[in-house]
Amino acid sequence: MSVRNHSFVTEFVIVGFPGLQPEFYGLASTVLFLVYCCILIGNVVVIILFATHNVLHKPMYFIILNLVVSDVLFSTTTLPKIIARYWFQAGAISFFGCFLQMYLVHYFGSVTSLLLLIMALDRYVSICFPLRYPMIINNSTIHILNVTAWVLAHLPSLSMVIRAYPLPYCDSNKIMQCYCDHIAITTLACTDRVPYSFPAFVLAMVVLLGPLAFIIFSYCSIIVAVVQIASSQGRLKTLSTCSGQLIIIALYFLPRCFIYLASNIGIRFSTDLRIVVIMLYSLLPPMINPLIYCLRTDEIKQIMIKRFRRIQVHVQ
């Protein structure tokens, strides 16, 4: 179907939260702007620490660096437009721009999913095969795996856009979401959505559940390996190396799986509640992850402690 012949929509309008009253637009935009600033500051600090300290040039920190970049790019793709919508009433986005944003939203989501799989692989080999770890997991291996994640993530994102772009959009142009995503856009199509939404749902589940299945397997194996450690102190120390990653993984996967499953098995939420949940799971991880990196990884924690001590010495 030709877009020119069958689509009368030339631009979309990002509505954001449909139930939000105009008197709260300023507050909403301010909160979102502060969230964006926190995301940028926190993640840029991690990037600067990585760039200025060679001790962090290890496999795990290269994975973290890629996660940081993905989080910053995802936030920059989504937040400025919704901030402009509430701050300047500039919610309009071009037809092509909306599909570009949709592609980038799903692309960076897929990249993060694959990077979390690589992170789980690193912990799995480190704990279950500690003697072979230096041979299996090194910087070169991680660079190859990270690049592979960024390349493979194009496939599901392109597939969604290629199937959704030619649909006829001839009725409403209001996106009931804070950014353009596949569900929000295809809901507006003047055609039966099922033949397009179900394959997209299957693809999303593969991207989510494929890495999640390996992550569950790896951490189950880690638990088995930890139980076999003789000393309780050794068990706690080993588990502590995984706690930060488990928090990051849970923040990413659990809410997404719930929303995808709920929307496809008939569980209905109010539009505003659904958008709030989506924004929370989209923005909380990029905002919280830098804290987890700084507090739950020994090298970064030690670097931060030394920095604060130097600042205290200079102040005194």
Coordinates of C-alpha atoms in Angstrom, one line a residue:
M1 CA 0.0 0.0 0.0
S2 CA 1.3 3.4 -0.9
V3 CA 1.6 5.9 1.9
R4 CA 0.8 8.7 -0.5
N5 CA -2.4 7.1 -1.8
H6 CA -3.8 5.8 1.4
S7 CA -2.5 8.0 4.3
F8 CA -3.9 11.4 4.8
V9 CA -2.0 12.0 8.0
T10 CA 1.1 14.2 7.4
E11 CA 2.1 14.6 11.0
F12 CA 1.4 13.1 14.4
V13 CA 0.8 14.9 17.7
I14 CA 2.4 13.6 20.9
V15 CA -0.4 13.8 23.5
G16 CA 1.6 12.5 26.5
F17 CA -0.7 12.0 29.4
P18 CA -4.3 12.6 28.1
G19 CA -5.8 13.2 31.6
L20 CA -3.2 15.8 32.6
Q21 CA -4.8 19.2 33.1
P22 CA -3.2 22.3 31.4
E23 CA -2.4 23.9 34.7
F24 CA 0.0 21.0 35.4
Y25 CA 1.9 21.2 32.1
G26 CA 4.6 23.4 33.6
L27 CA 5.1 21.0 36.5
A28 CA 5.2 18.0 34.2
S29 CA 7.8 19.5 31.8
T30 CA 9.9 20.6 34.8
V31 CA 9.9 17.1 36.3
L32 CA 10.8 15.5 32.9
F33 CA 13.5 18.1 32.3
L34 CA 15.0 17.4 35.8
V35 CA 14.9 13.7 35.1
Y36 CA 16.7 14.2 31.7
C37 CA 19.3 16.3 33.5
C38 CA 19.8 13.6 36.1
I39 CA 20.2 11.0 33.4
L40 CA 22.7 13.0 31.5
I41 CA 24.8 14.0 34.5
G42 CA 24.9 10.6 36.1
N43 CA 25.8 8.8 32.9
V44 CA 28.3 11.4 31.7
V45 CA 30.1 11.0 35.1
V46 CA 30.4 7.3 34.4
I47 CA 31.8 8.0 30.9
I48 CA 34.3 10.5 32.3
L49 CA 35.4 8.1 35.0
F50 CA 35.9 5.3 32.4
A51 CA 37.8 7.7 30.0
T52 CA 40.2 8.9 32.8
H53 CA 40.9 5.7 34.7
N54 CA 42.7 2.8 32.9
V55 CA 41.8 0.5 35.9
L56 CA 38.2 0.5 34.5
H57 CA 39.3 -0.8 31.1
K58 CA 38.1 -4.3 31.8
P59 CA 35.4 -6.5 30.2
M60 CA 32.6 -5.7 32.7
Y61 CA 33.2 -1.9 32.5
F62 CA 33.2 -2.0 28.7
I63 CA 29.7 -3.6 28.9
I64 CA 28.6 -0.9 31.4
L65 CA 30.0 1.8 29.1
N66 CA 27.8 0.5 26.2
L67 CA 24.8 0.4 28.5
V68 CA 25.5 4.0 29.5
V69 CA 25.7 5.1 25.9
S70 CA 22.4 3.2 25.1
D71 CA 20.6 4.8 28.1
V72 CA 21.8 8.4 27.1
L73 CA 20.7 7.9 23.5
F74 CA 17.3 6.4 24.4
S75 CA 16.6 9.3 26.8
T76 CA 17.7 11.9 24.2
T77 CA 15.5 10.2 21.6
T78 CA 12.4 10.4 23.8
L79 CA 12.5 13.1 26.5
P80 CA 13.2 16.4 24.6
K81 CA 10.1 16.0 22.5
I82 CA 7.7 15.4 25.4
I83 CA 9.4 18.2 27.4
A84 CA 8.8 20.5 24.4
R85 CA 5.2 19.3 24.2
Y86 CA 4.4 20.4 27.8
W87 CA 6.8 23.4 28.0
F88 CA 6.1 25.0 24.6
Q89 CA 2.9 23.2 23.5
A90 CA 5.1 21.8 20.6
G91 CA 3.7 18.3 20.4
A92 CA 3.6 18.0 16.6
I93 CA 6.1 15.6 15.0
S94 CA 6.4 14.8 11.3
F95 CA 5.2 11.5 9.8
F96 CA 8.7 10.4 9.0
G97 CA 10.0 11.8 12.3
C98 CA 7.5 9.8 14.3
F99 CA 8.6 6.5 12.6
L100 CA 12.3 7.5 13.0
Q101 CA 11.6 7.9 16.8
M102 CA 9.8 4.6 16.8
Y103 CA 12.7 2.9 15.2
L104 CA 15.2 4.4 17.6
V105 CA 13.1 3.6 20.7
H106 CA 12.8 -0.1 19.8
Y107 CA 16.5 -0.1 18.6
F108 CA 18.0 1.1 21.8
G109 CA 15.6 -1.1 23.8
S110 CA 16.9 -4.1 21.8
V111 CA 20.5 -3.0 22.3
T112 CA 20.0 -2.8 26.1
S113 CA 18.4 -6.3 26.1
L114 CA 21.4 -7.8 24.3
L115 CA 23.9 -6.0 26.4
L116 CA 22.3 -7.3 29.6
L117 CA 22.6 -10.8 28.2
I118 CA 26.4 -10.1 27.7
M119 CA 26.6 -8.9 31.2
A120 CA 25.0 -12.1 32.5
L121 CA 27.4 -14.1 30.4
D122 CA 30.4 -12.3 31.9
R123 CA 29.1 -13.1 35.5
Y124 CA 28.3 -16.7 34.5
V125 CA 31.8 -17.4 33.2
S126 CA 33.5 -15.5 36.0
I127 CA 31.8 -17.5 38.8
C128 CA 31.1 -20.8 37.2
F129 CA 34.4 -21.1 35.3
P130 CA 36.8 -18.8 37.2
L131 CA 40.0 -20.4 35.9
R132 CA 39.0 -20.2 32.3
Y133 CA 37.6 -16.6 32.6
P134 CA 40.7 -14.8 31.4
M135 CA 40.8 -17.0 28.3
I136 CA 37.1 -16.8 27.5
I137 CA 36.2 -13.3 28.5
N138 CA 38.7 -10.6 27.6
N139 CA 38.5 -7.1 26.2
S140 CA 38.6 -8.3 22.6
T141 CA 35.8 -10.8 23.1
I142 CA 33.7 -8.2 24.8
H143 CA 34.3 -5.6 22.0
I144 CA 33.1 -8.2 19.5
L145 CA 30.0 -9.1 21.5
N146 CA 29.1 -5.4 22.1
V147 CA 29.4 -4.6 18.4
T148 CA 27.3 -7.6 17.6
A149 CA 24.6 -6.4 20.0
W150 CA 24.5 -3.0 18.3
V151 CA 24.3 -4.6 14.8
L152 CA 21.8 -7.3 15.6
A153 CA 19.4 -4.8 17.3
H154 CA 18.7 -3.3 13.9
L155 CA 16.8 -6.4 12.7
P156 CA 13.7 -6.3 15.0
S157 CA 13.5 -2.5 14.9
L158 CA 13.6 -2.3 11.1
S159 CA 11.1 -5.2 10.9
M160 CA 8.6 -3.2 13.0
V161 CA 9.0 0.0 11.0
I162 CA 8.9 -1.7 7.6
R163 CA 5.6 -3.4 8.5
A164 CA 4.0 -0.3 10.1
Y165 CA 5.1 2.5 7.8
P166 CA 3.0 1.5 4.7
L167 CA -0.3 1.2 6.7
P168 CA -3.0 3.7 5.9
Y169 CA -3.3 6.4 8.6
C170 CA -6.4 8.4 7.7
D171 CA -8.2 9.1 11.0
S172 CA -6.8 10.5 14.2
N173 CA -3.2 11.6 14.4
K174 CA -2.9 11.8 18.2
I175 CA -0.3 9.6 19.7
M176 CA -1.5 8.6 23.2
Q177 CA 2.0 8.1 24.5
C178 CA 5.0 10.3 25.5
Y179 CA 6.8 9.1 22.4
C180 CA 6.2 7.2 19.2
D181 CA 6.3 3.4 19.6
H182 CA 4.8 0.5 17.6
I183 CA 1.6 0.1 19.6
A184 CA 0.8 3.8 19.8
I185 CA 1.3 4.3 16.0
T186 CA -0.3 1.1 14.7
T187 CA -3.4 1.7 16.9
L188 CA -4.1 4.7 14.6
A189 CA -4.0 2.7 11.4
C190 CA -7.3 2.5 9.4
T191 CA -7.1 -1.2 9.0
D192 CA -7.2 -4.4 11.0
R193 CA -4.3 -4.2 13.5
V194 CA -4.1 -7.9 14.4
P195 CA -2.1 -9.1 11.4
Y196 CA 0.5 -6.4 12.2
S197 CA 0.4 -6.3 16.0
F198 CA 0.7 -10.1 16.7
P199 CA 4.0 -10.6 14.7
A200 CA 5.3 -7.4 16.4
F201 CA 4.4 -8.9 19.8
V202 CA 6.1 -12.2 18.9
L203 CA 9.2 -10.3 17.8
A204 CA 9.2 -8.2 21.0
M205 CA 8.9 -11.4 23.1
V206 CA 11.8 -12.9 21.3
V207 CA 14.0 -9.8 21.9
L208 CA 12.9 -9.8 25.6
L209 CA 12.5 -13.4 26.5
G210 CA 15.5 -14.8 24.5
P211 CA 18.1 -12.8 26.5
L212 CA 16.0 -13.2 29.7
A213 CA 15.9 -17.0 29.3
F214 CA 19.8 -17.1 29.2
I215 CA 20.0 -14.6 32.0
I216 CA 17.7 -16.8 34.2
F217 CA 19.8 -19.9 33.3
S218 CA 23.1 -18.1 34.0
Y219 CA 22.0 -16.9 37.5
C220 CA 20.5 -20.2 38.4
S221 CA 23.9 -21.7 37.5
I222 CA 25.6 -19.0 39.6
I223 CA 23.4 -19.8 42.6
V224 CA 24.3 -23.5 42.3
A225 CA 28.0 -22.6 42.1
V226 CA 27.8 -20.3 45.0
V227 CA 26.0 -22.9 47.2
Q228 CA 29.1 -25.1 46.7
I229 CA 31.4 -22.5 48.1
A230 CA 32.5 -23.7 51.6
S231 CA 32.7 -20.5 53.6
S232 CA 29.7 -18.2 54.1
Q233 CA 31.9 -15.2 53.7
G234 CA 33.0 -16.4 50.2
R235 CA 29.3 -17.0 49.3
L236 CA 28.3 -13.5 50.3
K237 CA 31.3 -11.9 48.5
T238 CA 30.5 -13.8 45.3
L239 CA 26.8 -12.9 45.4
S240 CA 27.7 -9.3 46.0
T241 CA 29.4 -9.1 42.6
C242 CA 26.1 -10.0 41.0
S243 CA 23.7 -7.9 43.1
G244 CA 24.1 -4.7 41.0
Q245 CA 23.5 -6.5 37.7
L246 CA 20.4 -8.3 39.1
I247 CA 18.9 -4.9 40.1
I248 CA 19.6 -3.5 36.6
I249 CA 18.2 -6.6 34.9
A250 CA 15.0 -6.7 37.0
L251 CA 14.4 -3.0 36.4
Y252 CA 14.6 -3.5 32.7
F253 CA 12.9 -6.8 32.0
L254 CA 10.1 -7.3 34.6
P255 CA 7.9 -4.2 33.9
R256 CA 8.4 -4.6 30.1
C257 CA 7.3 -8.2 30.1
F258 CA 4.3 -7.3 32.2
I259 CA 3.1 -4.5 29.9
Y260 CA 3.6 -6.5 26.7
L261 CA 1.8 -9.5 28.1
A262 CA -1.0 -7.5 29.7
S263 CA -1.7 -5.6 26.5
N264 CA -1.9 -8.8 24.5
I265 CA -4.0 -11.0 26.8
G266 CA -6.8 -8.5 27.5
I267 CA -5.8 -6.9 30.8
R268 CA -6.8 -3.2 30.5
F269 CA -5.4 -0.2 32.4
S270 CA -6.4 3.4 32.1
T271 CA -4.4 5.2 29.4
D272 CA -2.7 7.5 31.9
L273 CA -1.7 4.6 34.2
R274 CA -0.3 2.6 31.3
I275 CA 1.7 5.6 30.2
V276 CA 3.0 6.3 33.7
V277 CA 4.2 2.7 34.0
I278 CA 5.9 2.8 30.6
M279 CA 7.6 6.1 31.5
L280 CA 8.8 4.7 34.8
Y281 CA 10.3 1.6 33.3
S282 CA 11.8 3.7 30.5
L283 CA 13.3 6.4 32.6
L284 CA 14.1 4.9 36.0
P285 CA 16.8 2.5 34.8
P286 CA 18.9 5.2 33.0
M287 CA 18.5 7.4 36.1
I288 CA 19.3 4.8 38.7
N289 CA 21.9 2.7 36.8
P290 CA 24.7 5.2 37.4
L291 CA 24.1 5.0 41.1
I292 CA 24.2 1.2 41.0
Y293 CA 27.4 1.3 38.9
C294 CA 29.0 3.7 41.5
L295 CA 27.8 2.0 44.6
R296 CA 27.9 -1.7 43.6
T297 CA 31.1 -2.0 41.6
D298 CA 34.3 -1.9 43.7
E299 CA 36.6 -0.1 41.3
I300 CA 34.2 2.8 40.6
K301 CA 33.3 3.0 44.3
Q302 CA 37.0 3.3 45.3
I303 CA 37.6 6.0 42.6
M304 CA 34.6 8.0 43.9
I305 CA 35.8 7.7 47.5
K306 CA 39.3 9.0 46.5
R307 CA 37.8 11.9 44.6
F308 CA 35.6 12.9 47.6
R309 CA 38.6 12.7 49.9
R310 CA 40.6 14.9 47.6
I311 CA 37.8 17.4 47.5
Q312 CA 37.6 17.4 51.3
V313 CA 41.3 18.0 51.6
H314 CA 41.2 21.0 49.2
V315 CA 38.2 22.5 51.0
Q316 CA 40.0 22.2 54.3

